[in-house]
Coordinates of C-alpha atoms and ligand atoms in Angstrom, one line a residue:
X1 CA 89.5 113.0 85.0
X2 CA 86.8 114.3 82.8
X3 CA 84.4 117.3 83.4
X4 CA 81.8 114.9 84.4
X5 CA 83.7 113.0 87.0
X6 CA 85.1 116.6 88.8
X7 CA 81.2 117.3 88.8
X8 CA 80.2 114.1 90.3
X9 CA 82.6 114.4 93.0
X10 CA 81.9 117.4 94.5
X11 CA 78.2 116.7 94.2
X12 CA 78.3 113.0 96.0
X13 CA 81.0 114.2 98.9
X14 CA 78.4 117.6 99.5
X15 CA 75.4 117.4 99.1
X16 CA 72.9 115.6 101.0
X17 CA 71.8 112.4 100.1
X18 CA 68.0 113.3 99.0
X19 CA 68.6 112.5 95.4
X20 CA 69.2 109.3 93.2
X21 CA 70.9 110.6 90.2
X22 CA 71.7 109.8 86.7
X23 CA 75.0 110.0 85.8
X24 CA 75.0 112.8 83.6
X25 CA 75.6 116.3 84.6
X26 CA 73.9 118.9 82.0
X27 CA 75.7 122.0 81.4
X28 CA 73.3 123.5 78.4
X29 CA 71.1 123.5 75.6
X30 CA 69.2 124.3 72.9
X31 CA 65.4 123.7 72.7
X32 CA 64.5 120.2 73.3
X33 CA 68.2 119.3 72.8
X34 CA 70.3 119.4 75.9
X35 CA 74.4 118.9 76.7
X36 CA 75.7 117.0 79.3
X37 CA 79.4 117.4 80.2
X38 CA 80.6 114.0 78.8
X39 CA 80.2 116.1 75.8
X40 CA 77.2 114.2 74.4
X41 CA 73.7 115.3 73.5
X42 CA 70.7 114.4 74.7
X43 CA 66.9 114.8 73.6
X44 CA 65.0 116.2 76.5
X45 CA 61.5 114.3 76.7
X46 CA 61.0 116.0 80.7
X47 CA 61.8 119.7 80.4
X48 CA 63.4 119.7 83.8
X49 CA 60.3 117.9 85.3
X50 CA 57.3 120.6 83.1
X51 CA 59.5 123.1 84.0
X52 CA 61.5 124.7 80.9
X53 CA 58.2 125.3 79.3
X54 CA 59.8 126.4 75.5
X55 CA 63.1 124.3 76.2
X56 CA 66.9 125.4 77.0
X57 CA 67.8 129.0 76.0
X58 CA 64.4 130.3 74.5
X59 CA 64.9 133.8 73.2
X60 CA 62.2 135.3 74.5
X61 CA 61.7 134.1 77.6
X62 CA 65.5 135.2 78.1
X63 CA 65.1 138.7 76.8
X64 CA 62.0 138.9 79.3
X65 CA 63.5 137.9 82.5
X66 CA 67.0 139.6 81.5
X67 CA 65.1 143.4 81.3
X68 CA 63.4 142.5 84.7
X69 CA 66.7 141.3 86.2
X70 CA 68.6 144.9 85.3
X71 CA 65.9 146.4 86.9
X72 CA 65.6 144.7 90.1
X73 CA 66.2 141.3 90.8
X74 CA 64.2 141.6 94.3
X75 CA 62.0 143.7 95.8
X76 CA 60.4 143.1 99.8
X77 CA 56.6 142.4 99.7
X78 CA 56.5 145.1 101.8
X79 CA 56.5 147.3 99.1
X80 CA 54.6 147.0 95.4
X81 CA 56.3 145.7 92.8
X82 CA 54.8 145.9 89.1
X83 CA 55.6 142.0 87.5
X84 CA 53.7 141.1 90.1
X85 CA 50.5 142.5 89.5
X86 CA 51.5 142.2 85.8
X87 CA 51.1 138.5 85.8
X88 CA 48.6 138.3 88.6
X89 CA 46.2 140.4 86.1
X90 CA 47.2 137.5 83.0
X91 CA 46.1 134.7 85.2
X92 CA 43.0 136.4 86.5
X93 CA 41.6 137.2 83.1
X94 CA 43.1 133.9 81.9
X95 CA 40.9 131.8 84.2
X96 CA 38.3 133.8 86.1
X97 CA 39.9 133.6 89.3
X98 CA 40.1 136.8 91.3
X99 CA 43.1 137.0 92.9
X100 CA 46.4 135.3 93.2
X101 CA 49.2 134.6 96.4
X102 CA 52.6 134.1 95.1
X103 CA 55.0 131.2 96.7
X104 CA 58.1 129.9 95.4
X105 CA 57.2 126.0 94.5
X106 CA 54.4 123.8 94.2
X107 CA 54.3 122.4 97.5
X108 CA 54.1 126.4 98.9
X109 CA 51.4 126.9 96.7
X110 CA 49.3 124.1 98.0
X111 CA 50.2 125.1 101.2
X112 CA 48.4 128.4 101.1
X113 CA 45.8 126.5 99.7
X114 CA 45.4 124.4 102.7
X115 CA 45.8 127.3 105.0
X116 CA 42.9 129.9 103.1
X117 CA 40.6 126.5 102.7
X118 CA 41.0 126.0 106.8
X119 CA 40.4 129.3 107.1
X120 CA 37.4 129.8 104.5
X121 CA 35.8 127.3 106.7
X122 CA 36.6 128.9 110.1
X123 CA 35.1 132.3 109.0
X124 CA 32.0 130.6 108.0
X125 CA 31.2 127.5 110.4
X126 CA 33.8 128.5 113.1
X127 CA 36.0 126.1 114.3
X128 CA 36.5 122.2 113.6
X129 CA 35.5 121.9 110.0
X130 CA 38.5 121.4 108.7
X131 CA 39.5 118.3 106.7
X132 CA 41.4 117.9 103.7
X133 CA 40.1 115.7 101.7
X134 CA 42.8 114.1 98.9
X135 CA 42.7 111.6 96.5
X136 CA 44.7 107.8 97.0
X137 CA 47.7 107.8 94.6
X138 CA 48.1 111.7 94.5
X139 CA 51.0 113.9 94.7
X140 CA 51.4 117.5 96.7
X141 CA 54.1 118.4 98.1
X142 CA 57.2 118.0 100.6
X143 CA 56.1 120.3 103.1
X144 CA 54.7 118.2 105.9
X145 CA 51.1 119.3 105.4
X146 CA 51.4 118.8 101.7
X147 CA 53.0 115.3 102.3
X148 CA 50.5 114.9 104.7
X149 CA 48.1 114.8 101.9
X150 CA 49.8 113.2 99.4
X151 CA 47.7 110.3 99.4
X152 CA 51.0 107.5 98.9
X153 CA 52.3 105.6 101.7
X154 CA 55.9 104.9 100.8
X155 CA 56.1 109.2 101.2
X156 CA 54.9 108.9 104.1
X157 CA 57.4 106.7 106.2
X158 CA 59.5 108.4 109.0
X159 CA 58.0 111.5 109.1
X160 CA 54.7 110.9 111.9
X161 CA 53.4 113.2 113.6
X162 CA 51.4 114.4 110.7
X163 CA 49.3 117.0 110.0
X164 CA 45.9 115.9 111.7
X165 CA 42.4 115.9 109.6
X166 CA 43.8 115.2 106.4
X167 CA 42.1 111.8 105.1
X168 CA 42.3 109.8 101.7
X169 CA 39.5 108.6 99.0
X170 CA 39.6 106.5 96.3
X171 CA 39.0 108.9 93.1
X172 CA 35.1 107.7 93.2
X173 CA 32.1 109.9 93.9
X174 CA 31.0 107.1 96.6
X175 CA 34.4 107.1 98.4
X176 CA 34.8 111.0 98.7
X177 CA 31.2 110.8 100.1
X178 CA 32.0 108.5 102.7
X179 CA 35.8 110.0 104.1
X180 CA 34.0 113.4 103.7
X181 CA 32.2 114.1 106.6
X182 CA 30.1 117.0 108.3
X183 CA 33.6 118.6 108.9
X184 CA 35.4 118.2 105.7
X185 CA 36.9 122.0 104.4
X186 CA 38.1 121.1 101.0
X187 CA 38.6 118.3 98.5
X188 CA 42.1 118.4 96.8
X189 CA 42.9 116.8 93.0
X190 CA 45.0 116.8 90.2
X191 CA 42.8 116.1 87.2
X192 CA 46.0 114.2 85.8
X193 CA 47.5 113.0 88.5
X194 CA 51.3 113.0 87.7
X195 CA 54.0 111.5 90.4
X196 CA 51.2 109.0 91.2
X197 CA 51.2 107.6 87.5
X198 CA 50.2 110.0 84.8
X199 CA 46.4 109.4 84.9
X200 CA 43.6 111.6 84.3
X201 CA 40.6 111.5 86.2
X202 CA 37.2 110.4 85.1
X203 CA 35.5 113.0 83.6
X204 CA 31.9 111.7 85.2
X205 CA 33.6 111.6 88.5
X206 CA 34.8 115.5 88.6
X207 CA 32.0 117.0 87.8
X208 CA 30.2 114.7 90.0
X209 CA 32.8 115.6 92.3
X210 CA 32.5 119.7 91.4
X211 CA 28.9 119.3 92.0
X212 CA 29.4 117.6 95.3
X213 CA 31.5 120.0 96.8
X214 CA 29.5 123.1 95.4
X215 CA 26.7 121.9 97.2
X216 CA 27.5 121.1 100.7
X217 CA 29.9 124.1 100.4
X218 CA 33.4 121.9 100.5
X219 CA 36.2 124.0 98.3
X220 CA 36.9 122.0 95.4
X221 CA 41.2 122.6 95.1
X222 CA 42.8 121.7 91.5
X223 CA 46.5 121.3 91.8
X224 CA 47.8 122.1 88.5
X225 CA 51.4 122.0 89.9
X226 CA 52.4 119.7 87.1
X227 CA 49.3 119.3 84.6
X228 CA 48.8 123.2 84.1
X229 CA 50.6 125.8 82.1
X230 CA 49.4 124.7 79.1
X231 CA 50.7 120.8 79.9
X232 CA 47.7 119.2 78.7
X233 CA 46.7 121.5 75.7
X234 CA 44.8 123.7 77.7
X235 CA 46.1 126.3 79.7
X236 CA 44.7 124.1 82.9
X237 CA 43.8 120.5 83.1
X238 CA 40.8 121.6 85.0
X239 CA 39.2 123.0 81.6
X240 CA 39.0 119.5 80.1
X241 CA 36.4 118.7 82.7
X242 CA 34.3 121.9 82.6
X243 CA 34.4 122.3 85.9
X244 CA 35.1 126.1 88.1
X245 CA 37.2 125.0 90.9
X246 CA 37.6 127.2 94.5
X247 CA 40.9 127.0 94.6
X248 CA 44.2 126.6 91.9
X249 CA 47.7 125.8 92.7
X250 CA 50.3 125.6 90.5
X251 CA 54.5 125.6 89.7
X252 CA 56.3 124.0 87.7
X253 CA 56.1 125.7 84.4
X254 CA 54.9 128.5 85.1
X255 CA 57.7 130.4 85.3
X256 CA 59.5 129.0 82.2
X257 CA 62.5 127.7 84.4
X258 CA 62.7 130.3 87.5
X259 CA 60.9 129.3 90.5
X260 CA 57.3 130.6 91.3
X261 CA 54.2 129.1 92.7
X262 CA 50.9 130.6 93.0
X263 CA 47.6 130.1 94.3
X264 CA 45.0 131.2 92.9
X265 CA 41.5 132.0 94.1
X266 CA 38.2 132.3 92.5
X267 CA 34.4 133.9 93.8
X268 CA 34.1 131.6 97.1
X269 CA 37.8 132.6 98.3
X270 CA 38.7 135.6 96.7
X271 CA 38.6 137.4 100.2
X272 CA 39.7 135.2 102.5
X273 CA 43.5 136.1 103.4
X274 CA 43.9 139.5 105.2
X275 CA 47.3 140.9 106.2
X276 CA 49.0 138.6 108.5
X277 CA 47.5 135.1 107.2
X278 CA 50.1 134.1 104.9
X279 CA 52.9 135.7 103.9
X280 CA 56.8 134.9 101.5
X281 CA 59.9 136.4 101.5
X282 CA 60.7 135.5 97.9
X283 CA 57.0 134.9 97.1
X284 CA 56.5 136.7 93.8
X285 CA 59.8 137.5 92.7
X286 CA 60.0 140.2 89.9
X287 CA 62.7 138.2 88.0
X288 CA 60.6 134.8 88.4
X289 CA 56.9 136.9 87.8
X290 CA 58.4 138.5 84.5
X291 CA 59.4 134.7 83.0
X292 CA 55.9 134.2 83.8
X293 CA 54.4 136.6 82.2
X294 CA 56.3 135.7 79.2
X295 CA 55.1 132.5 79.4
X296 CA 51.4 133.5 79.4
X297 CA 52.0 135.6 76.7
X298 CA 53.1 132.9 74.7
X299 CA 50.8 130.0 75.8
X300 CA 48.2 131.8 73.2
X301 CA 44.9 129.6 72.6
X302 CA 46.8 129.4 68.7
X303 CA 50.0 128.2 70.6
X304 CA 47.8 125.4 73.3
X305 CA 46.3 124.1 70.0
X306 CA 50.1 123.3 68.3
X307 CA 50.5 121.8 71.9
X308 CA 46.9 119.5 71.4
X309 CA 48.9 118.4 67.7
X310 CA 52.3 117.6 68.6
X311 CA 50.8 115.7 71.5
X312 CA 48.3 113.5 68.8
X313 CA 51.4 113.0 66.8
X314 CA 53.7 111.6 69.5
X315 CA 50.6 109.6 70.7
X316 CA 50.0 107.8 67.7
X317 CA 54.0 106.7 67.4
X318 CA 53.8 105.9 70.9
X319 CA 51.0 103.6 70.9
X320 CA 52.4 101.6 67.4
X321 CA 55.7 100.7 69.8
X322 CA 55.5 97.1 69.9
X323 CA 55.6 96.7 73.6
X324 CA 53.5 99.8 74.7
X325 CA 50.5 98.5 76.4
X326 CA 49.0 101.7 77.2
X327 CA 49.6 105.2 76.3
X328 CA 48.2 107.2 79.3
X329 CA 47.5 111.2 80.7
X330 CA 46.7 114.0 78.8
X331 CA 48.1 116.4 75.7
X332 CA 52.2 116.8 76.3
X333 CA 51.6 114.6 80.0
X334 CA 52.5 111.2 78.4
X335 CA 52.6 108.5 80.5
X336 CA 53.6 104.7 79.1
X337 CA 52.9 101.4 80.2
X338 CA 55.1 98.4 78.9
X339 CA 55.1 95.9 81.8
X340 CA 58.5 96.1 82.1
X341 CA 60.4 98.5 85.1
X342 CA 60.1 101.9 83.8
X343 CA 63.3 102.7 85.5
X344 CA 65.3 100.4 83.9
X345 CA 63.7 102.2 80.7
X346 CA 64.8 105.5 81.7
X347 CA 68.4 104.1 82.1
X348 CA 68.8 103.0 78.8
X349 CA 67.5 105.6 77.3
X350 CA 69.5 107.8 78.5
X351 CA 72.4 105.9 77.6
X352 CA 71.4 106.3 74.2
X353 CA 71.1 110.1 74.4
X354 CA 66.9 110.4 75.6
X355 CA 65.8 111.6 78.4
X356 CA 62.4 110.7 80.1
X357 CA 61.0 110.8 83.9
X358 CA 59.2 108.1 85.4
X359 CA 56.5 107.7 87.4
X360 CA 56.1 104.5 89.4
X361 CA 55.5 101.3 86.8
X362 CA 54.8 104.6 83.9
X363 CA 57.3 106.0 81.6
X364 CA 56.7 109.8 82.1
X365 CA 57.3 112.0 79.2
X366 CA 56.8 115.2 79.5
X367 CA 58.9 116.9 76.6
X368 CA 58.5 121.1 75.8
X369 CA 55.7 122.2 74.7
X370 CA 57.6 123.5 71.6
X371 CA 59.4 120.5 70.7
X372 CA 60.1 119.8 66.8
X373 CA 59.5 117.3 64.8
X374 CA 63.2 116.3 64.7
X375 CA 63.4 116.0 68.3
X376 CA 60.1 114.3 68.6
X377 CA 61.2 111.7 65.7
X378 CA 64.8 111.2 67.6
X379 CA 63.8 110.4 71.1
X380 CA 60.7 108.4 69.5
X381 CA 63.8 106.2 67.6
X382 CA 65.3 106.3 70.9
X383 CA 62.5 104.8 72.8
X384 CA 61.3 102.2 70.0
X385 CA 65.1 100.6 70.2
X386 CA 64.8 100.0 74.1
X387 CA 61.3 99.3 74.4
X388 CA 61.3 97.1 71.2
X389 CA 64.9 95.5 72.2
Ligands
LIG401 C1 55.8 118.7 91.7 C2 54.5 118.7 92.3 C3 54.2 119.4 93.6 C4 55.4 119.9 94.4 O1 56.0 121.0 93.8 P1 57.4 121.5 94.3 O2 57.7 122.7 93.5 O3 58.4 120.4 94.2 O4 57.2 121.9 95.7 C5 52.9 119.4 94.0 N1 51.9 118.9 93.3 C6 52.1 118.3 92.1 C7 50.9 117.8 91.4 C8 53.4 118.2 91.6 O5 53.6 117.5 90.4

């Protein structure tokens, strides 16, 4: 029996049934180049879904979370701990938010958001003023509040009760206006809106949108789970649109390939959890904060900009595939249309050593954001053969 079968029996008698998997187990890497246990290689065009930021095995990243780890690999947040405050301070001065709550994964992170917007509100207006406002086609979470506002149905069956006030627009200034009532709390978005397709928002409509909410005092909350951390070519989506947003969530990446999420707050919210409000066991963990503050060390402004060129050169070879309709999203958040089941894509790609996400009738690539040209110009032959035929 080979490594990969012993792998993929224990995994299919175990574990619970929440996945649809490939059939490839991967045991290791190097960069954009990853190894899967039948002993082949593959090119990695989704970093673990924007997760290993600089690839398999980066040396520095390593190095950084190795020194934290034999120090402590876990301290109480009942007590201070310094990684913590280290990458809190990197954020702040990175974005001009004042403060920063530490969770564990996206969906926690959008959770506190929730929670402090609710509670921004009930401070200020007292009680009943406090809907969520999301966007049709988004993407927030598997927490029942944050499913609650992911604005797809299909997530959505089994799982009623939901969270009451949580309510849907389309991504137009005219439809927030009319779900956004007199007791509306905050407006949630992705400015590249990533499980629900890989599409960016309209620029008119976010500021119109920022603008909006600034005025009628709604908190305007940018989940940059998946489109932050440098993603797009900026270190947040949100500075494409030149907009300030209330509140900031984010995951994925940011710790390089450990788990941390982290919500952060700007002027409007900075004081708006006290003791008590919110709280995480593992929220903030030294080992996880120290791989991200490695990785905001090395997403410089020099480093974003290599980002904005590798994504221009895999965009124009994308868009010259005979059979790519549309090349969508933003920077290194590469979304393909080709009218043909993006699933059925994936598969043969990876059959041919590539690997790439999807994201409902999209191709979803999402490769590091230090890929190389050889691996760029391998998965790119890779994906020309299938989608070409
Ligand atoms: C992945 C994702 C989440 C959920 O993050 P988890 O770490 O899986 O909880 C939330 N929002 C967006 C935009 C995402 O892409």
């Amino acid at each position: 029996m080979s490594d990969f079968e012993h792998i993929r029996i224990a995994n299919d008698a175990y574990l619970a049934e929440s996945y649809a998997r490939f059939p490839v187990a991967i045991t290791g890497g190097e960069g954009a180049t990853l190894f899967g246990a039948d002993g082949k290689k593959y090119i990695d065009f989704g970093s673990g879904i924007a997760v290993n930021l600089f690839g398999a095995n980066d040396e520095g990243w390593k190095t950084a979370v190795k020194e934290q780890l034999d120090l402590i690999a876990h301290v109480s947040n009942y007590y201070y701990s310094e990684p913590q405050g280290r990458l809190a301070e990197l954020l702040c001065e990175r974005t001009g938010a004042k403060r920063v709550f530490f969770a564990n994964s996206g969906g926690e992170a959008n959770e506190c958001a929730f929670k402090a917007a609710r509670k921004y509100s009930y401070m200020k207006y007292g009680a009943g003023r406090n809907k969520i406002v999301s966007l049709k086609g988004s993407f927030h979470g598997r927490t029942l509040f944050t499913l609650t506002a992911t604005g797809q149905e299909e997530f959505h069956r089994y799982f009623d009760p939901f969270v009451p006030q949580v309510d849907y627009a389309e991504p137009t200034i005219a439809d927030v206006r009319r779900v956004a009532g007199g007791d509306t709390c905050a407006v949630v978005i992705e400015c590249v809106q990533g499980e629900g397709g890989v599409e960016a928002l309209d620029p008119g409509f976010v500021r119109a949108l920022a603008a909006e909410c600034r005025e009628r005092d709604i908190l305007l909350i940018c989940d940059e789970v998946q489109c932050g951390n440098g993603r797009t070519g900026k270190l947040y989506a949100y500075e494409h649109y030149g907009i300030t947003p209330d509140l900031v969530t984010t995951a994925k990446g940011l710790g390089g390939g450990l788990p941390i999420g982290a919500c952060l707050f700007f002027d409007r919210t900075e004081h708006v959890l006290k003791p008590g409000d919110h709280g995480s066991t593992f929220g903030g963990n030294p080992v996880c904060c120290a791989g991200g503050c490695y990785v905001m060390s090395r997403l410089s402004e020099e480093f974003l900009l290599e980002v904005q060129g590798r994504a221009e050169y895999l965009r124009a070879k994308l868009k010259n595939i005979c059979g790519v309709t549309r090349v969508t999203g933003l920077g290194l958040m590469i979304g393909l249309e080709t009218g043909r089941d993006a699933k059925a894509i994936a598969g043969e790609c990876l059959n041919r050593g590539l690997l790439v996400l999807t994201a409902h009738s999209h191709v979803r690539l999402l490769p590091p954001l230090n890929i190389g040209k050889t691996e760029m110009d391998e998965g790119l032959a890779i994906l020309r053969e299938v989608i070409e035929g």
